[in-house]
Protein backbone atom coordinates (compact mmCIF):
# COMPACT_ATOMS: atom_id res chain seq x y z
CA UNK A 1 0.00 0.00 0.00
CA UNK A 2 2.94 2.33 0.66
CA UNK A 3 4.10 1.73 -2.91
CA UNK A 4 0.57 2.37 -4.18
CA UNK A 5 0.54 5.69 -2.30
CA UNK A 6 3.86 6.71 -3.87
CA UNK A 7 2.46 5.89 -7.30
CA UNK A 8 -0.75 7.81 -6.62
CA UNK A 9 1.18 10.99 -5.77
CA UNK A 10 2.51 11.07 -9.32
CA UNK A 11 -0.92 12.30 -10.37
CA UNK A 12 -0.73 15.39 -8.14
CA UNK A 13 -2.21 18.39 -9.91
CA UNK A 14 -3.34 16.33 -12.92
CA UNK A 15 -6.36 14.23 -11.93
CA UNK A 16 -8.83 16.74 -10.48
CA UNK A 17 -11.73 16.60 -9.97
CA UNK A 18 -10.95 12.88 -9.78
CA UNK A 19 -8.82 11.60 -6.88
CA UNK A 20 -5.21 10.48 -7.08
CA UNK A 21 -5.08 6.68 -6.96
CA UNK A 22 -2.30 4.11 -7.10
CA UNK A 23 -2.53 0.33 -7.67
CA UNK A 24 -0.10 -2.55 -7.13
CA UNK A 25 -0.73 -6.20 -8.06
CA UNK A 26 1.03 -9.09 -6.34
CA UNK A 27 0.91 -12.79 -7.24
CA UNK A 28 2.70 -15.66 -5.51
CA UNK A 29 4.72 -13.18 -3.48
CA UNK A 30 5.89 -11.25 -6.57
CA UNK A 31 4.98 -7.74 -7.68
CA UNK A 32 3.82 -8.31 -11.25
CA UNK A 33 2.41 -4.94 -12.29
CA UNK A 34 1.53 -1.47 -11.00
CA UNK A 35 -0.19 1.68 -12.19
CA UNK A 36 -1.75 5.00 -11.22
CA UNK A 37 -4.28 7.54 -12.44
CA UNK A 38 -2.16 9.79 -14.68
CA UNK A 39 -4.63 12.54 -15.56
CA UNK A 40 -8.35 13.36 -15.58
CA UNK A 41 -10.02 11.37 -18.36
CA UNK A 42 -7.22 8.81 -18.46
CA UNK A 43 -7.29 5.20 -17.27
CA UNK A 44 -7.97 4.67 -13.59
CA UNK A 45 -5.11 3.18 -11.57
CA UNK A 46 -6.44 -0.39 -11.71
CA UNK A 47 -6.83 -0.30 -15.50
CA UNK A 48 -3.38 1.27 -15.91
CA UNK A 49 -1.90 -1.59 -13.90
CA UNK A 50 -3.82 -4.24 -15.85
CA UNK A 51 -2.51 -2.86 -19.16
CA UNK A 52 1.09 -3.25 -17.98
CA UNK A 53 0.67 -6.88 -16.88
CA UNK A 54 2.72 -9.48 -18.73
CA UNK A 55 1.05 -12.56 -17.24
CA UNK A 56 -2.36 -13.76 -16.09
CA UNK A 57 -3.81 -11.84 -13.14
CA UNK A 58 -6.10 -14.69 -12.08
CA UNK A 59 -5.90 -15.19 -8.33
CA UNK A 60 -3.64 -12.18 -7.78
CA UNK A 61 -4.01 -9.60 -4.99
CA UNK A 62 -4.72 -6.00 -5.95
CA UNK A 63 -3.65 -3.24 -3.57
CA UNK A 64 -5.38 0.05 -4.33
CA UNK A 65 -5.45 3.32 -2.36
CA UNK A 66 -9.14 4.04 -3.00
CA UNK A 67 -12.18 1.79 -3.35
CA UNK A 68 -12.61 0.73 -7.01
CA UNK A 69 -15.39 2.60 -8.79
CA UNK A 70 -18.56 0.71 -9.72
CA UNK A 71 -20.30 3.29 -11.89
CA UNK A 72 -19.81 4.51 -15.43
CA UNK A 73 -18.29 7.97 -15.28
CA UNK A 74 -18.09 10.64 -17.96
CA UNK A 75 -14.75 9.28 -19.16
CA UNK A 76 -14.30 5.70 -17.92
CA UNK A 77 -16.22 2.44 -17.31
CA UNK A 78 -16.47 0.77 -13.85
CA UNK A 79 -13.20 -0.63 -12.49
CA UNK A 80 -15.11 -3.36 -10.65
CA UNK A 81 -16.10 -4.87 -14.02
CA UNK A 82 -12.44 -5.06 -15.08
CA UNK A 83 -11.38 -6.57 -11.73
CA UNK A 84 -14.01 -9.28 -12.09
CA UNK A 85 -13.05 -9.88 -15.72
CA UNK A 86 -9.35 -10.28 -14.84
CA UNK A 87 -10.30 -12.80 -12.10
CA UNK A 88 -8.46 -10.95 -9.36
CA UNK A 89 -8.63 -13.08 -6.19
CA UNK A 90 -8.31 -10.45 -3.46
CA UNK A 91 -8.55 -6.65 -3.26
CA UNK A 92 -6.90 -4.68 -0.45
CA UNK A 93 -8.24 -1.13 -0.23
CA UNK A 94 -6.80 1.93 1.50
CA UNK A 95 -10.08 3.76 2.09
CA UNK A 96 -13.66 3.83 0.89
CA UNK A 97 -14.63 6.31 -1.83
CA UNK A 98 -16.88 9.08 -0.40
CA UNK A 99 -18.56 9.51 -3.79
CA UNK A 100 -22.23 8.58 -3.16
CA UNK A 101 -22.18 6.51 -6.34
CA UNK A 102 -19.48 4.28 -4.81
CA UNK A 103 -19.02 4.48 -0.99
CA UNK A 104 -19.03 0.75 -0.19
CA UNK A 105 -20.93 -0.33 -3.29
CA UNK A 106 -17.71 -1.26 -5.08
CA UNK A 107 -16.75 -3.60 -2.25
CA UNK A 108 -20.22 -5.12 -2.19
CA UNK A 109 -20.10 -5.91 -5.92
CA UNK A 110 -16.67 -7.53 -5.61
CA UNK A 111 -17.84 -9.65 -2.66
CA UNK A 112 -20.93 -10.76 -4.61
CA UNK A 113 -18.57 -12.12 -7.28
CA UNK A 114 -16.52 -14.11 -4.77
CA UNK A 115 -13.64 -11.65 -4.54
CA UNK A 116 -12.24 -11.24 -1.03
CA UNK A 117 -11.80 -7.62 0.10
CA UNK A 118 -10.08 -5.86 2.97
CA UNK A 119 -10.48 -2.10 3.53
CA UNK A 120 -8.78 0.39 5.86
CA UNK A 121 -5.10 -0.36 5.20
CA UNK A 122 -3.09 2.86 5.79
CA UNK A 123 -6.49 4.54 5.75
CA UNK A 124 -5.34 7.80 7.33
CA UNK A 125 -2.56 8.25 4.76
CA UNK A 126 -4.89 7.36 1.89
CA UNK A 127 -7.51 9.86 3.03
CA UNK A 128 -4.91 12.58 3.57
CA UNK A 129 -3.62 12.08 0.03
CA UNK A 130 -7.02 13.07 -1.37
CA UNK A 131 -8.05 15.57 1.30
CA UNK A 132 -9.42 17.97 -1.31
CA UNK A 133 -11.44 15.24 -3.03
CA UNK A 134 -12.97 14.05 0.26
CA UNK A 135 -13.96 17.61 1.20
CA UNK A 136 -15.41 18.23 -2.25
CA UNK A 137 -17.48 15.04 -2.13
CA UNK A 138 -18.72 15.43 1.44
CA UNK A 139 -19.52 19.15 1.51
CA UNK A 140 -20.28 20.03 -2.10
CA UNK A 141 -17.69 22.81 -1.81
CA UNK A 142 -14.08 23.05 -2.97
CA UNK A 143 -11.22 22.46 -0.53
CA UNK A 144 -9.91 25.94 0.33
CA UNK A 145 -6.26 26.71 1.09
CA UNK A 146 -5.40 30.23 2.21
CA UNK A 147 -1.80 31.20 1.49
CA UNK A 148 -0.02 34.40 2.46
CA UNK A 149 3.33 35.80 3.51
CA UNK A 150 3.57 38.07 6.52
CA UNK A 151 6.18 39.91 8.54
CA UNK A 152 6.96 38.76 12.06
CA UNK A 153 4.51 41.38 13.35
CA UNK A 154 1.68 40.08 11.15
CA UNK A 155 1.66 42.52 8.22
CA UNK A 156 1.07 41.31 4.66
CA UNK A 157 1.60 44.65 2.91
CA UNK A 158 2.93 48.12 3.50
CA UNK A 159 0.50 50.86 4.45
CA UNK A 160 0.28 51.83 0.76
CA UNK A 161 -0.93 48.34 -0.17
CA UNK A 162 2.08 46.80 -1.91
CA UNK A 163 3.18 43.34 -0.77
CA UNK A 164 6.04 42.54 -3.18
CA UNK A 165 8.12 41.03 -1.77
CA UNK A 166 7.67 40.14 1.88
CA UNK A 167 8.69 36.50 1.52
CA UNK A 168 11.86 35.08 0.04
CA UNK A 169 12.32 33.48 -3.35
CA UNK A 170 11.88 29.90 -2.09
CA UNK A 171 8.45 30.62 -0.67
CA UNK A 172 7.44 32.29 -3.92
CA UNK A 173 8.42 29.05 -5.67
CA UNK A 174 6.27 27.12 -3.19
CA UNK A 175 3.41 29.49 -3.97
CA UNK A 176 3.65 28.59 -7.66
CA UNK A 177 3.70 24.89 -6.75
CA UNK A 178 0.51 25.41 -4.75
CA UNK A 179 -1.08 27.11 -7.75
CA UNK A 180 -0.16 24.15 -9.94
CA UNK A 181 -1.86 21.71 -7.57
CA UNK A 182 -5.12 23.64 -7.12
CA UNK A 183 -7.91 23.94 -9.66
CA UNK A 184 -8.27 27.68 -9.13
CA UNK A 185 -6.46 30.59 -7.51
CA UNK A 186 -8.47 33.48 -6.04
CA UNK A 187 -7.66 37.06 -5.05
CA UNK A 188 -9.62 40.21 -4.36
CA UNK A 189 -9.68 43.21 -6.67
CA UNK A 190 -7.59 45.25 -4.19
CA UNK A 191 -4.71 42.82 -4.73
CA UNK A 192 -5.07 43.20 -8.50
CA UNK A 193 -5.04 46.99 -8.27
CA UNK A 194 -2.04 47.04 -5.90
CA UNK A 195 0.20 44.33 -7.43
CA UNK A 196 -1.13 43.66 -10.97
CA UNK A 197 -0.41 39.90 -10.70
CA UNK A 198 -0.68 37.26 -13.44
CA UNK A 199 -1.50 34.37 -11.05
CA UNK A 200 0.03 31.84 -13.46
CA UNK A 201 2.53 29.05 -12.82
CA UNK A 202 5.98 30.15 -13.92
CA UNK A 203 8.56 29.10 -11.31
CA UNK A 204 7.72 25.36 -11.46
CA UNK A 205 6.37 22.94 -14.03
CA UNK A 206 2.62 22.50 -13.91
CA UNK A 207 -0.72 23.61 -15.22
CA UNK A 208 -2.11 27.09 -14.77
CA UNK A 209 -5.16 27.19 -12.50
CA UNK A 210 -8.32 29.08 -13.33
CA UNK A 211 -7.91 32.65 -12.02
CA UNK A 212 -10.82 34.03 -10.03
CA UNK A 213 -11.11 37.68 -9.01
CA UNK A 214 -13.55 38.91 -6.37
CA UNK A 215 -14.70 42.23 -7.78
CA UNK A 216 -18.12 43.29 -6.46
CA UNK A 217 -18.19 46.58 -8.39
CA UNK A 218 -16.19 45.55 -11.50
CA UNK A 219 -13.19 47.77 -10.87
CA UNK A 220 -10.95 45.47 -12.94
CA UNK A 221 -8.88 47.64 -15.33
CA UNK A 222 -8.81 46.43 -18.92
CA UNK A 223 -5.04 47.09 -18.89
CA UNK A 224 -4.40 44.55 -16.10
CA UNK A 225 -2.03 41.63 -16.75
CA UNK A 226 -4.88 39.24 -15.98
CA UNK A 227 -6.85 40.67 -18.90
CA UNK A 228 -3.85 40.68 -21.21
CA UNK A 229 -3.03 37.04 -20.38
CA UNK A 230 -6.59 35.74 -20.61
CA UNK A 231 -5.44 33.20 -23.17
CA UNK A 232 -2.96 31.58 -20.76
CA UNK A 233 -5.64 30.32 -18.35
CA UNK A 234 -9.30 31.09 -17.73
CA UNK A 235 -10.02 34.35 -15.92
CA UNK A 236 -13.30 34.52 -14.02
CA UNK A 237 -14.49 37.68 -12.34
CA UNK A 238 -17.04 37.12 -9.59
CA UNK A 239 -19.21 40.20 -9.19
CA UNK A 240 -22.65 41.17 -7.88
CA UNK A 241 -25.88 42.31 -9.57
CA UNK A 242 -24.86 45.88 -8.71
CA UNK A 243 -21.97 45.85 -11.20
CA UNK A 244 -21.77 48.25 -14.16
CA UNK A 245 -23.32 46.45 -17.17
CA UNK A 246 -21.23 48.49 -19.64
CA UNK A 247 -18.01 47.37 -17.91
CA UNK A 248 -19.31 43.80 -17.88
CA UNK A 249 -19.74 43.94 -21.67
CA UNK A 250 -16.20 45.29 -22.13
CA UNK A 251 -14.74 42.47 -20.07
CA UNK A 252 -16.67 39.87 -22.08
CA UNK A 253 -15.19 41.33 -25.27
CA UNK A 254 -11.71 40.98 -23.74
CA UNK A 255 -12.28 37.24 -23.22
CA UNK A 256 -13.04 37.44 -19.51
CA UNK A 257 -15.89 35.44 -18.01
CA UNK A 258 -18.00 37.33 -15.49
CA UNK A 259 -20.07 35.40 -12.95
CA UNK A 260 -22.84 37.42 -11.31
CA UNK A 261 -23.22 36.12 -7.75
CA UNK A 262 -25.79 37.20 -5.16
CA UNK A 263 -24.38 39.73 -2.72
CA UNK A 264 -24.06 39.16 1.03
CA UNK A 265 -25.24 41.51 3.77
CA UNK A 266 -22.26 43.79 3.17
CA UNK A 267 -22.88 44.05 -0.58
CA UNK A 268 -19.91 41.81 -1.40
CA UNK A 269 -19.88 38.57 -3.40
CA UNK A 270 -21.50 35.79 -1.37
CA UNK A 271 -18.46 33.52 -0.95
CA UNK A 272 -20.33 30.35 -0.02
CA UNK A 273 -22.59 30.70 -3.05
CA UNK A 274 -19.58 31.32 -5.26
CA UNK A 275 -17.78 28.24 -3.94
CA UNK A 276 -20.90 26.14 -4.49
CA UNK A 277 -21.14 27.31 -8.11
CA UNK A 278 -17.43 26.61 -8.67
CA UNK A 279 -17.88 23.09 -7.27
CA UNK A 280 -20.70 22.48 -9.73
CA UNK A 281 -18.17 23.24 -12.48
CA UNK A 282 -15.82 20.55 -11.17
CA UNK A 283 -13.47 22.93 -9.34
CA UNK A 284 -12.58 20.88 -6.27
CA UNK A 285 -9.81 23.02 -4.78
CA UNK A 286 -9.20 26.76 -4.50
CA UNK A 287 -6.05 28.58 -3.42
CA UNK A 288 -6.88 31.95 -1.85
CA UNK A 289 -3.96 34.36 -2.04
CA UNK A 290 -5.47 37.53 -0.57
CA UNK A 291 -5.68 40.31 0.18
CA UNK A 292 -6.49 40.97 3.80
CA UNK A 293 -10.22 41.58 3.32
CA UNK A 294 -10.60 38.33 1.37
CA UNK A 295 -8.56 36.31 3.88
CA UNK A 296 -10.61 37.73 6.75
CA UNK A 297 -13.92 37.04 5.02
CA UNK A 298 -13.02 33.41 4.30
CA UNK A 299 -11.90 32.83 7.88
CA UNK A 300 -14.89 34.63 9.41
CA UNK A 301 -17.31 32.56 7.31
CA UNK A 302 -15.61 29.26 8.23
CA UNK A 303 -14.73 28.46 4.62
CA UNK A 304 -11.01 27.70 5.09
CA UNK A 305 -9.65 24.15 5.32
CA UNK A 306 -5.91 24.81 5.35
CA UNK A 307 -3.48 27.67 5.94
CA UNK A 308 0.00 27.99 4.43
CA UNK A 309 1.77 30.99 5.95
CA UNK A 310 5.30 32.26 5.47
CA UNK A 311 6.65 34.31 8.37
CA UNK A 312 9.42 36.55 7.08
CA UNK A 313 12.22 37.88 9.32
CA UNK A 314 10.93 41.44 8.94
CA UNK A 315 9.08 43.91 11.14
CA UNK A 316 6.86 46.41 9.36
CA UNK A 317 5.30 48.38 12.18
CA UNK A 318 2.54 50.24 10.41
CA UNK A 319 1.00 48.24 7.57
CA UNK A 320 -1.89 46.04 6.51
CA UNK A 321 -2.65 43.19 8.90
CA UNK A 322 -2.98 39.69 7.46
CA UNK A 323 -6.25 39.02 9.28
CA UNK A 324 -8.78 41.67 10.25
CA UNK A 325 -11.81 41.57 12.53
CA UNK A 326 -13.16 38.04 12.93
CA UNK A 327 -15.81 39.27 15.36
CA UNK A 328 -14.14 37.36 18.17
CA UNK A 329 -15.11 38.79 21.56
CA UNK A 330 -13.82 35.97 23.75
CA UNK A 331 -10.75 33.73 23.55
CA UNK A 332 -13.06 30.70 23.35
CA UNK A 333 -14.26 31.98 19.96
CA UNK A 334 -10.77 32.07 18.47
CA UNK A 335 -10.02 29.82 15.51
CA UNK A 336 -8.04 26.81 16.65
CA UNK A 337 -5.33 25.51 14.35
CA UNK A 338 -3.65 22.15 14.11
CA UNK A 339 -0.10 22.63 12.88
CA UNK A 340 0.67 19.91 10.35
CA UNK A 341 4.12 21.22 9.33
CA UNK A 342 6.45 23.94 10.57
CA UNK A 343 9.73 24.35 8.69
CA UNK A 344 12.41 26.70 7.45
CA UNK A 345 12.29 27.61 3.77
CA UNK A 346 15.19 29.84 2.84
CA UNK A 347 14.98 32.86 5.12
CA UNK A 348 11.33 32.29 6.05
CA UNK A 349 9.53 30.04 8.53
CA UNK A 350 6.54 28.29 6.95
CA UNK A 351 3.55 27.13 8.98
CA UNK A 352 1.02 24.74 7.46
CA UNK A 353 -2.11 24.21 9.51
CA UNK A 354 -5.62 22.80 9.44
CA UNK A 355 -8.39 25.11 10.60
CA UNK A 356 -10.87 23.97 13.24
CA UNK A 357 -13.79 26.37 13.20
CA UNK A 358 -15.73 26.80 16.45
CA UNK A 359 -19.40 25.83 16.50
Coordinates of C-alpha atoms in Angstrom, one line a residue:
X1 CA 0.0 0.0 0.0
X2 CA 2.9 2.3 0.7
X3 CA 4.1 1.7 -2.9
X4 CA 0.6 2.4 -4.2
X5 CA 0.5 5.7 -2.3
X6 CA 3.9 6.7 -3.9
X7 CA 2.5 5.9 -7.3
X8 CA -0.7 7.8 -6.6
X9 CA 1.2 11.0 -5.8
X10 CA 2.5 11.1 -9.3
X11 CA -0.9 12.3 -10.4
X12 CA -0.7 15.4 -8.1
X13 CA -2.2 18.4 -9.9
X14 CA -3.3 16.3 -12.9
X15 CA -6.4 14.2 -11.9
X16 CA -8.8 16.7 -10.5
X17 CA -11.7 16.6 -10.0
X18 CA -11.0 12.9 -9.8
X19 CA -8.8 11.6 -6.9
X20 CA -5.2 10.5 -7.1
X21 CA -5.1 6.7 -7.0
X22 CA -2.3 4.1 -7.1
X23 CA -2.5 0.3 -7.7
X24 CA -0.1 -2.5 -7.1
X25 CA -0.7 -6.2 -8.1
X26 CA 1.0 -9.1 -6.3
X27 CA 0.9 -12.8 -7.2
X28 CA 2.7 -15.7 -5.5
X29 CA 4.7 -13.2 -3.5
X30 CA 5.9 -11.3 -6.6
X31 CA 5.0 -7.7 -7.7
X32 CA 3.8 -8.3 -11.2
X33 CA 2.4 -4.9 -12.3
X34 CA 1.5 -1.5 -11.0
X35 CA -0.2 1.7 -12.2
X36 CA -1.7 5.0 -11.2
X37 CA -4.3 7.5 -12.4
X38 CA -2.2 9.8 -14.7
X39 CA -4.6 12.5 -15.6
X40 CA -8.3 13.4 -15.6
X41 CA -10.0 11.4 -18.4
X42 CA -7.2 8.8 -18.5
X43 CA -7.3 5.2 -17.3
X44 CA -8.0 4.7 -13.6
X45 CA -5.1 3.2 -11.6
X46 CA -6.4 -0.4 -11.7
X47 CA -6.8 -0.3 -15.5
X48 CA -3.4 1.3 -15.9
X49 CA -1.9 -1.6 -13.9
X50 CA -3.8 -4.2 -15.9
X51 CA -2.5 -2.9 -19.2
X52 CA 1.1 -3.2 -18.0
X53 CA 0.7 -6.9 -16.9
X54 CA 2.7 -9.5 -18.7
X55 CA 1.0 -12.6 -17.2
X56 CA -2.4 -13.8 -16.1
X57 CA -3.8 -11.8 -13.1
X58 CA -6.1 -14.7 -12.1
X59 CA -5.9 -15.2 -8.3
X60 CA -3.6 -12.2 -7.8
X61 CA -4.0 -9.6 -5.0
X62 CA -4.7 -6.0 -5.9
X63 CA -3.7 -3.2 -3.6
X64 CA -5.4 0.1 -4.3
X65 CA -5.4 3.3 -2.4
X66 CA -9.1 4.0 -3.0
X67 CA -12.2 1.8 -3.4
X68 CA -12.6 0.7 -7.0
X69 CA -15.4 2.6 -8.8
X70 CA -18.6 0.7 -9.7
X71 CA -20.3 3.3 -11.9
X72 CA -19.8 4.5 -15.4
X73 CA -18.3 8.0 -15.3
X74 CA -18.1 10.6 -18.0
X75 CA -14.7 9.3 -19.2
X76 CA -14.3 5.7 -17.9
X77 CA -16.2 2.4 -17.3
X78 CA -16.5 0.8 -13.9
X79 CA -13.2 -0.6 -12.5
X80 CA -15.1 -3.4 -10.7
X81 CA -16.1 -4.9 -14.0
X82 CA -12.4 -5.1 -15.1
X83 CA -11.4 -6.6 -11.7
X84 CA -14.0 -9.3 -12.1
X85 CA -13.1 -9.9 -15.7
X86 CA -9.4 -10.3 -14.8
X87 CA -10.3 -12.8 -12.1
X88 CA -8.5 -10.9 -9.4
X89 CA -8.6 -13.1 -6.2
X90 CA -8.3 -10.4 -3.5
X91 CA -8.6 -6.7 -3.3
X92 CA -6.9 -4.7 -0.4
X93 CA -8.2 -1.1 -0.2
X94 CA -6.8 1.9 1.5
X95 CA -10.1 3.8 2.1
X96 CA -13.7 3.8 0.9
X97 CA -14.6 6.3 -1.8
X98 CA -16.9 9.1 -0.4
X99 CA -18.6 9.5 -3.8
X100 CA -22.2 8.6 -3.2
X101 CA -22.2 6.5 -6.3
X102 CA -19.5 4.3 -4.8
X103 CA -19.0 4.5 -1.0
X104 CA -19.0 0.8 -0.2
X105 CA -20.9 -0.3 -3.3
X106 CA -17.7 -1.3 -5.1
X107 CA -16.7 -3.6 -2.3
X108 CA -20.2 -5.1 -2.2
X109 CA -20.1 -5.9 -5.9
X110 CA -16.7 -7.5 -5.6
X111 CA -17.8 -9.7 -2.7
X112 CA -20.9 -10.8 -4.6
X113 CA -18.6 -12.1 -7.3
X114 CA -16.5 -14.1 -4.8
X115 CA -13.6 -11.6 -4.5
X116 CA -12.2 -11.2 -1.0
X117 CA -11.8 -7.6 0.1
X118 CA -10.1 -5.9 3.0
X119 CA -10.5 -2.1 3.5
X120 CA -8.8 0.4 5.9
X121 CA -5.1 -0.4 5.2
X122 CA -3.1 2.9 5.8
X123 CA -6.5 4.5 5.8
X124 CA -5.3 7.8 7.3
X125 CA -2.6 8.2 4.8
X126 CA -4.9 7.4 1.9
X127 CA -7.5 9.9 3.0
X128 CA -4.9 12.6 3.6
X129 CA -3.6 12.1 0.0
X130 CA -7.0 13.1 -1.4
X131 CA -8.0 15.6 1.3
X132 CA -9.4 18.0 -1.3
X133 CA -11.4 15.2 -3.0
X134 CA -13.0 14.0 0.3
X135 CA -14.0 17.6 1.2
X136 CA -15.4 18.2 -2.3
X137 CA -17.5 15.0 -2.1
X138 CA -18.7 15.4 1.4
X139 CA -19.5 19.2 1.5
X140 CA -20.3 20.0 -2.1
X141 CA -17.7 22.8 -1.8
X142 CA -14.1 23.0 -3.0
X143 CA -11.2 22.5 -0.5
X144 CA -9.9 25.9 0.3
X145 CA -6.3 26.7 1.1
X146 CA -5.4 30.2 2.2
X147 CA -1.8 31.2 1.5
X148 CA 0.0 34.4 2.5
X149 CA 3.3 35.8 3.5
X150 CA 3.6 38.1 6.5
X151 CA 6.2 39.9 8.5
X152 CA 7.0 38.8 12.1
X153 CA 4.5 41.4 13.4
X154 CA 1.7 40.1 11.2
X155 CA 1.7 42.5 8.2
X156 CA 1.1 41.3 4.7
X157 CA 1.6 44.6 2.9
X158 CA 2.9 48.1 3.5
X159 CA 0.5 50.9 4.5
X160 CA 0.3 51.8 0.8
X161 CA -0.9 48.3 -0.2
X162 CA 2.1 46.8 -1.9
X163 CA 3.2 43.3 -0.8
X164 CA 6.0 42.5 -3.2
X165 CA 8.1 41.0 -1.8
X166 CA 7.7 40.1 1.9
X167 CA 8.7 36.5 1.5
X168 CA 11.9 35.1 0.0
X169 CA 12.3 33.5 -3.3
X170 CA 11.9 29.9 -2.1
X171 CA 8.4 30.6 -0.7
X172 CA 7.4 32.3 -3.9
X173 CA 8.4 29.0 -5.7
X174 CA 6.3 27.1 -3.2
X175 CA 3.4 29.5 -4.0
X176 CA 3.7 28.6 -7.7
X177 CA 3.7 24.9 -6.7
X178 CA 0.5 25.4 -4.8
X179 CA -1.1 27.1 -7.8
X180 CA -0.2 24.2 -9.9
X181 CA -1.9 21.7 -7.6
X182 CA -5.1 23.6 -7.1
X183 CA -7.9 23.9 -9.7
X184 CA -8.3 27.7 -9.1
X185 CA -6.5 30.6 -7.5
X186 CA -8.5 33.5 -6.0
X187 CA -7.7 37.1 -5.0
X188 CA -9.6 40.2 -4.4
X189 CA -9.7 43.2 -6.7
X190 CA -7.6 45.3 -4.2
X191 CA -4.7 42.8 -4.7
X192 CA -5.1 43.2 -8.5
X193 CA -5.0 47.0 -8.3
X194 CA -2.0 47.0 -5.9
X195 CA 0.2 44.3 -7.4
X196 CA -1.1 43.7 -11.0
X197 CA -0.4 39.9 -10.7
X198 CA -0.7 37.3 -13.4
X199 CA -1.5 34.4 -11.1
X200 CA 0.0 31.8 -13.5
X201 CA 2.5 29.1 -12.8
X202 CA 6.0 30.1 -13.9
X203 CA 8.6 29.1 -11.3
X204 CA 7.7 25.4 -11.5
X205 CA 6.4 22.9 -14.0
X206 CA 2.6 22.5 -13.9
X207 CA -0.7 23.6 -15.2
X208 CA -2.1 27.1 -14.8
X209 CA -5.2 27.2 -12.5
X210 CA -8.3 29.1 -13.3
X211 CA -7.9 32.7 -12.0
X212 CA -10.8 34.0 -10.0
X213 CA -11.1 37.7 -9.0
X214 CA -13.6 38.9 -6.4
X215 CA -14.7 42.2 -7.8
X216 CA -18.1 43.3 -6.5
X217 CA -18.2 46.6 -8.4
X218 CA -16.2 45.6 -11.5
X219 CA -13.2 47.8 -10.9
X220 CA -10.9 45.5 -12.9
X221 CA -8.9 47.6 -15.3
X222 CA -8.8 46.4 -18.9
X223 CA -5.0 47.1 -18.9
X224 CA -4.4 44.5 -16.1
X225 CA -2.0 41.6 -16.7
X226 CA -4.9 39.2 -16.0
X227 CA -6.9 40.7 -18.9
X228 CA -3.9 40.7 -21.2
X229 CA -3.0 37.0 -20.4
X230 CA -6.6 35.7 -20.6
X231 CA -5.4 33.2 -23.2
X232 CA -3.0 31.6 -20.8
X233 CA -5.6 30.3 -18.4
X234 CA -9.3 31.1 -17.7
X235 CA -10.0 34.4 -15.9
X236 CA -13.3 34.5 -14.0
X237 CA -14.5 37.7 -12.3
X238 CA -17.0 37.1 -9.6
X239 CA -19.2 40.2 -9.2
X240 CA -22.6 41.2 -7.9
X241 CA -25.9 42.3 -9.6
X242 CA -24.9 45.9 -8.7
X243 CA -22.0 45.9 -11.2
X244 CA -21.8 48.3 -14.2
X245 CA -23.3 46.5 -17.2
X246 CA -21.2 48.5 -19.6
X247 CA -18.0 47.4 -17.9
X248 CA -19.3 43.8 -17.9
X249 CA -19.7 43.9 -21.7
X250 CA -16.2 45.3 -22.1
X251 CA -14.7 42.5 -20.1
X252 CA -16.7 39.9 -22.1
X253 CA -15.2 41.3 -25.3
X254 CA -11.7 41.0 -23.7
X255 CA -12.3 37.2 -23.2
X256 CA -13.0 37.4 -19.5
X257 CA -15.9 35.4 -18.0
X258 CA -18.0 37.3 -15.5
X259 CA -20.1 35.4 -12.9
X260 CA -22.8 37.4 -11.3
X261 CA -23.2 36.1 -7.7
X262 CA -25.8 37.2 -5.2
X263 CA -24.4 39.7 -2.7
X264 CA -24.1 39.2 1.0
X265 CA -25.2 41.5 3.8
X266 CA -22.3 43.8 3.2
X267 CA -22.9 44.0 -0.6
X268 CA -19.9 41.8 -1.4
X269 CA -19.9 38.6 -3.4
X270 CA -21.5 35.8 -1.4
X271 CA -18.5 33.5 -0.9
X272 CA -20.3 30.3 0.0
X273 CA -22.6 30.7 -3.0
X274 CA -19.6 31.3 -5.3
X275 CA -17.8 28.2 -3.9
X276 CA -20.9 26.1 -4.5
X277 CA -21.1 27.3 -8.1
X278 CA -17.4 26.6 -8.7
X279 CA -17.9 23.1 -7.3
X280 CA -20.7 22.5 -9.7
X281 CA -18.2 23.2 -12.5
X282 CA -15.8 20.6 -11.2
X283 CA -13.5 22.9 -9.3
X284 CA -12.6 20.9 -6.3
X285 CA -9.8 23.0 -4.8
X286 CA -9.2 26.8 -4.5
X287 CA -6.0 28.6 -3.4
X288 CA -6.9 31.9 -1.9
X289 CA -4.0 34.4 -2.0
X290 CA -5.5 37.5 -0.6
X291 CA -5.7 40.3 0.2
X292 CA -6.5 41.0 3.8
X293 CA -10.2 41.6 3.3
X294 CA -10.6 38.3 1.4
X295 CA -8.6 36.3 3.9
X296 CA -10.6 37.7 6.7
X297 CA -13.9 37.0 5.0
X298 CA -13.0 33.4 4.3
X299 CA -11.9 32.8 7.9
X300 CA -14.9 34.6 9.4
X301 CA -17.3 32.6 7.3
X302 CA -15.6 29.3 8.2
X303 CA -14.7 28.5 4.6
X304 CA -11.0 27.7 5.1
X305 CA -9.7 24.2 5.3
X306 CA -5.9 24.8 5.4
X307 CA -3.5 27.7 5.9
X308 CA 0.0 28.0 4.4
X309 CA 1.8 31.0 5.9
X310 CA 5.3 32.3 5.5
X311 CA 6.7 34.3 8.4
X312 CA 9.4 36.6 7.1
X313 CA 12.2 37.9 9.3
X314 CA 10.9 41.4 8.9
X315 CA 9.1 43.9 11.1
X316 CA 6.9 46.4 9.4
X317 CA 5.3 48.4 12.2
X318 CA 2.5 50.2 10.4
X319 CA 1.0 48.2 7.6
X320 CA -1.9 46.0 6.5
X321 CA -2.7 43.2 8.9
X322 CA -3.0 39.7 7.5
X323 CA -6.2 39.0 9.3
X324 CA -8.8 41.7 10.3
X325 CA -11.8 41.6 12.5
X326 CA -13.2 38.0 12.9
X327 CA -15.8 39.3 15.4
X328 CA -14.1 37.4 18.2
X329 CA -15.1 38.8 21.6
X330 CA -13.8 36.0 23.8
X331 CA -10.8 33.7 23.5
X332 CA -13.1 30.7 23.3
X333 CA -14.3 32.0 20.0
X334 CA -10.8 32.1 18.5
X335 CA -10.0 29.8 15.5
X336 CA -8.0 26.8 16.6
X337 CA -5.3 25.5 14.4
X338 CA -3.6 22.1 14.1
X339 CA -0.1 22.6 12.9
X340 CA 0.7 19.9 10.3
X341 CA 4.1 21.2 9.3
X342 CA 6.5 23.9 10.6
X343 CA 9.7 24.3 8.7
X344 CA 12.4 26.7 7.4
X345 CA 12.3 27.6 3.8
X346 CA 15.2 29.8 2.8
X347 CA 15.0 32.9 5.1
X348 CA 11.3 32.3 6.0
X349 CA 9.5 30.0 8.5
X350 CA 6.5 28.3 6.9
X351 CA 3.5 27.1 9.0
X352 CA 1.0 24.7 7.5
X353 CA -2.1 24.2 9.5
X354 CA -5.6 22.8 9.4
X355 CA -8.4 25.1 10.6
X356 CA -10.9 24.0 13.2
X357 CA -13.8 26.4 13.2
X358 CA -15.7 26.8 16.5
X359 CA -19.4 25.8 16.5

